[in-house]
Short mmCIF file of N, CA and C in Angstrom, two decimals:
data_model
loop_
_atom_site.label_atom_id
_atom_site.label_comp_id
_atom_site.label_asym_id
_atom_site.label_seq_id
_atom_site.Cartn_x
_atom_site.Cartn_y
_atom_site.Cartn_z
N UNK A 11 -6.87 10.52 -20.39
CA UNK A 11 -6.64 9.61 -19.28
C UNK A 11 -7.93 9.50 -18.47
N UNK A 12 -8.41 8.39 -17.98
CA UNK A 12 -9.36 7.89 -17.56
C UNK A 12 -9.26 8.35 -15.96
N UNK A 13 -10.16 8.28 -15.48
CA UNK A 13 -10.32 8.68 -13.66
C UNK A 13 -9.37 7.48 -13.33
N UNK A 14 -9.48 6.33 -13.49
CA UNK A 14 -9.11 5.04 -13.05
C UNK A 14 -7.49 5.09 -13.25
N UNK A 15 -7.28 5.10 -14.72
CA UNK A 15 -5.65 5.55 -14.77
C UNK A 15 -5.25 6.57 -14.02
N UNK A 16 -5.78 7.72 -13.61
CA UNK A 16 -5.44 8.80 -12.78
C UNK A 16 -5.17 8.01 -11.32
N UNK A 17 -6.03 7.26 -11.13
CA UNK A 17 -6.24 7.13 -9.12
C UNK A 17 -5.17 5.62 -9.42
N UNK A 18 -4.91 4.91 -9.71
CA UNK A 18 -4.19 3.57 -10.12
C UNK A 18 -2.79 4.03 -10.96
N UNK A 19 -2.69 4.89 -11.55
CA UNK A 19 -1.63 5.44 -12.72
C UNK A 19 0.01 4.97 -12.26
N UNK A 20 0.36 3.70 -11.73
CA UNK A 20 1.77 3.62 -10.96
C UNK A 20 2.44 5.03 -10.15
N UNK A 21 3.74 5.77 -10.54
CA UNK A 21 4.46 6.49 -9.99
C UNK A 21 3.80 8.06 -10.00
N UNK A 22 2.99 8.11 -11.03
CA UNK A 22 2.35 9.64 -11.30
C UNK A 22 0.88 9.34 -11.07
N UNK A 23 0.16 8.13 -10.16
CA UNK A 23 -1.07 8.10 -10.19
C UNK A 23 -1.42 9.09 -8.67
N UNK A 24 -2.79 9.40 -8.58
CA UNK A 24 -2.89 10.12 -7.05
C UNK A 24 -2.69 8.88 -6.07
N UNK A 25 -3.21 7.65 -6.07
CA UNK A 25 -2.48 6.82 -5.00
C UNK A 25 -1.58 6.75 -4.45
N UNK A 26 -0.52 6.77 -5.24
CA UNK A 26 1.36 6.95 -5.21
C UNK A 26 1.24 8.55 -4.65
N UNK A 27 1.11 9.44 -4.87
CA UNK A 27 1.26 10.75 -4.88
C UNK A 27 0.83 10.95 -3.94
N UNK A 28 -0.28 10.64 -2.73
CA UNK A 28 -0.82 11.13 -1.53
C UNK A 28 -1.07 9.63 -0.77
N UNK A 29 0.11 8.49 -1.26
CA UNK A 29 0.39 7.70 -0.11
C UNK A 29 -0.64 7.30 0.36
N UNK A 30 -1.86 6.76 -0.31
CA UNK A 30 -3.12 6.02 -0.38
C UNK A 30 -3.41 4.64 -1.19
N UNK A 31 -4.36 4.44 -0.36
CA UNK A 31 -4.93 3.10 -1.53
C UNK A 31 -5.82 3.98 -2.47
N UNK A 32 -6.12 3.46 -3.63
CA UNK A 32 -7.21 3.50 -4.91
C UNK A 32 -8.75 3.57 -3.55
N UNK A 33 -9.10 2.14 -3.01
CA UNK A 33 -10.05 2.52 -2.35
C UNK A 33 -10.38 3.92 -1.17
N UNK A 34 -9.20 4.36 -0.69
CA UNK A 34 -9.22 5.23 0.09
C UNK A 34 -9.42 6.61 -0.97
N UNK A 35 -9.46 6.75 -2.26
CA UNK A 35 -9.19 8.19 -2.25
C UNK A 35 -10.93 8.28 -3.56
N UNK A 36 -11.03 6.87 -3.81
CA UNK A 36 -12.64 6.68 -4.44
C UNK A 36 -13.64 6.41 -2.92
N UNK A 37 -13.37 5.82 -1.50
CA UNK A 37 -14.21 5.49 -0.94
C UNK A 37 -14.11 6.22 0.47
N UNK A 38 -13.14 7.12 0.81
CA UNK A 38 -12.60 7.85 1.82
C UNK A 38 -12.58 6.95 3.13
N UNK A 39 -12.04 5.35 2.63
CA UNK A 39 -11.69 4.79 4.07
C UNK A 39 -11.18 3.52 3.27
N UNK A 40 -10.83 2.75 4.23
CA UNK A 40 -9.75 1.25 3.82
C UNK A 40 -11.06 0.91 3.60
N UNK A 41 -10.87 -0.42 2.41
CA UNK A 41 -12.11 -2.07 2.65
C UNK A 41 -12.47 -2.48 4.17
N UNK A 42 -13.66 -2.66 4.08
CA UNK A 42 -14.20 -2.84 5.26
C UNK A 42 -14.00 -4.42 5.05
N UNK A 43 -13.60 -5.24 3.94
CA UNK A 43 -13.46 -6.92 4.15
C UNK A 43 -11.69 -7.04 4.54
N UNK A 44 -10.78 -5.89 4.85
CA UNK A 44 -9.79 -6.10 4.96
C UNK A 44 -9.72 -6.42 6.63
N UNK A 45 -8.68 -7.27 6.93
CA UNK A 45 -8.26 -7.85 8.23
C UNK A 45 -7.50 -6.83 8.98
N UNK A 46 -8.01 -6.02 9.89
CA UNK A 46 -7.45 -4.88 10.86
C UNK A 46 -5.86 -5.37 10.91
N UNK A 47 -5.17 -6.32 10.92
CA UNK A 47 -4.06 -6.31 11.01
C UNK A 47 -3.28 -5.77 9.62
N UNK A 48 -3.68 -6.31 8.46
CA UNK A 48 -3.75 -5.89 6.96
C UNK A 48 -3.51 -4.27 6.74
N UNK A 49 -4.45 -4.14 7.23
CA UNK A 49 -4.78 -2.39 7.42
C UNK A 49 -3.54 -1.93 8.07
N UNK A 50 -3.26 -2.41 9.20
CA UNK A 50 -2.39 -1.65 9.99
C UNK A 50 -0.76 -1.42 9.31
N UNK A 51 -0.41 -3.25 8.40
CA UNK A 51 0.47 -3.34 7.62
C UNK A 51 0.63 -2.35 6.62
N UNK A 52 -0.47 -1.92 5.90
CA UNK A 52 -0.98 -1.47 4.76
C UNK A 52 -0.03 0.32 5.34
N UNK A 53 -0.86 0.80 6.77
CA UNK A 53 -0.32 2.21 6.99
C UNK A 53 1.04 2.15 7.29
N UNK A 54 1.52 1.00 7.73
CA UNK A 54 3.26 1.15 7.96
C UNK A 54 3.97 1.41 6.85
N UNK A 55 3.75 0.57 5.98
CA UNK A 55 4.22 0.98 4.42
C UNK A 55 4.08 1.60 4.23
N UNK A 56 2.68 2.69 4.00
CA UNK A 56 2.75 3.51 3.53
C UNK A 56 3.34 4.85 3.82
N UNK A 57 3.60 4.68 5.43
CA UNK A 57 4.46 5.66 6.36
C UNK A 57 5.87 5.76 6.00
N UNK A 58 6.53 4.80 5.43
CA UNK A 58 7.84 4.66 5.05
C UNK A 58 8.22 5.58 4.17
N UNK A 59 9.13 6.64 4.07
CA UNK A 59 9.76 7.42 3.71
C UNK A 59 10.58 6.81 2.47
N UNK A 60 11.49 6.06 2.42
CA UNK A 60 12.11 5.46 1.64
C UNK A 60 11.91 4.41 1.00
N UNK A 61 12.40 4.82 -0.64
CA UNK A 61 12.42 3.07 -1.49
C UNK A 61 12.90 2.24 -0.98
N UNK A 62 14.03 2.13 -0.43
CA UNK A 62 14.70 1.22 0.20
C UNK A 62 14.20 0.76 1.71
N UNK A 63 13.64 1.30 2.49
CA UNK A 63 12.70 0.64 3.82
C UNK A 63 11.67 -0.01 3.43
N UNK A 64 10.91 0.66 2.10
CA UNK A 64 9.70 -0.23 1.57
C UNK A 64 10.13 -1.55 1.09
N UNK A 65 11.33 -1.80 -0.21
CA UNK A 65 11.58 -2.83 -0.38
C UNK A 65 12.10 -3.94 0.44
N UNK A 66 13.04 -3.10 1.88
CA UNK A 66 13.15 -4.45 2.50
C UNK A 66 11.91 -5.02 3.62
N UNK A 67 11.21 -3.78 3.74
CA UNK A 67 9.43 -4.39 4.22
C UNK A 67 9.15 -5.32 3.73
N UNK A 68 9.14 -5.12 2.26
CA UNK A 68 8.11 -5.87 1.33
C UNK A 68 9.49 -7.71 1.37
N UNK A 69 10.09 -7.22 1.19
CA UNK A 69 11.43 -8.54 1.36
C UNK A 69 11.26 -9.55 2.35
N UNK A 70 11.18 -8.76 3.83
CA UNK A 70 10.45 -9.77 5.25
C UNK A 70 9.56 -10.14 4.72
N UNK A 71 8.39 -9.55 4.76
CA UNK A 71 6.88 -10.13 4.14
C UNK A 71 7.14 -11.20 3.50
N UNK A 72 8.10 -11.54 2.44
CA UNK A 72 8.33 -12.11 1.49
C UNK A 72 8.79 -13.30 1.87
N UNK A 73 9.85 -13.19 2.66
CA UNK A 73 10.53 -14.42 3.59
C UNK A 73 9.25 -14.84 4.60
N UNK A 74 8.53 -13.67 5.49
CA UNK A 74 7.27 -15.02 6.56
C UNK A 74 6.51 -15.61 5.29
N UNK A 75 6.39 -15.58 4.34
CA UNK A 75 4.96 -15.64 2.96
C UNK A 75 5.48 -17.20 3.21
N UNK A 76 6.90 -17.08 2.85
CA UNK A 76 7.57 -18.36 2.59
C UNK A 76 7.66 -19.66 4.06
N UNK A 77 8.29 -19.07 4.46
CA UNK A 77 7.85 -20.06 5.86
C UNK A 77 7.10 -20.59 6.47
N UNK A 78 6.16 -19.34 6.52
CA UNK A 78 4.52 -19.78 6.30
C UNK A 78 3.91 -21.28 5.26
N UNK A 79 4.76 -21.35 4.07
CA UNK A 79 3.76 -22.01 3.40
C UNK A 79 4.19 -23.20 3.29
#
């Protein structure tokens, strides 16, 4: 297994496993081209305890995406 499959690897990758991005655990901080609000979205999710709070996160998101467009 490759470093890349390790840090990216879905449910058994270290991303998933210590509740990080890929860039945070190769660059020890968020993208600096990401939008501070992005970021902030980015740590709520990842604060979420449950499959089910994440998916209906990701569900809203899903509905403004739409209204939005």
């Amino acid at each position: 297994m490759s470093l890349c499959e390790l840090i990216v690897g879905g449910k058994e990758g270290l991303s998933c496993l210590f509740h990080v991005s890929a860039d945070y655990i190769l660059n020890g901080d968020t993208p600096d081209n990401l939008d501070p609000i992005v970021n902030e979205a980015i740590e709520i999710l990842n604060n979420l305890k449950t499959d089910k709070a994440k998916k209906s996160a990701l569900e809203m998101l899903r509905q403004i995406q739409i209204l939005e467009g």
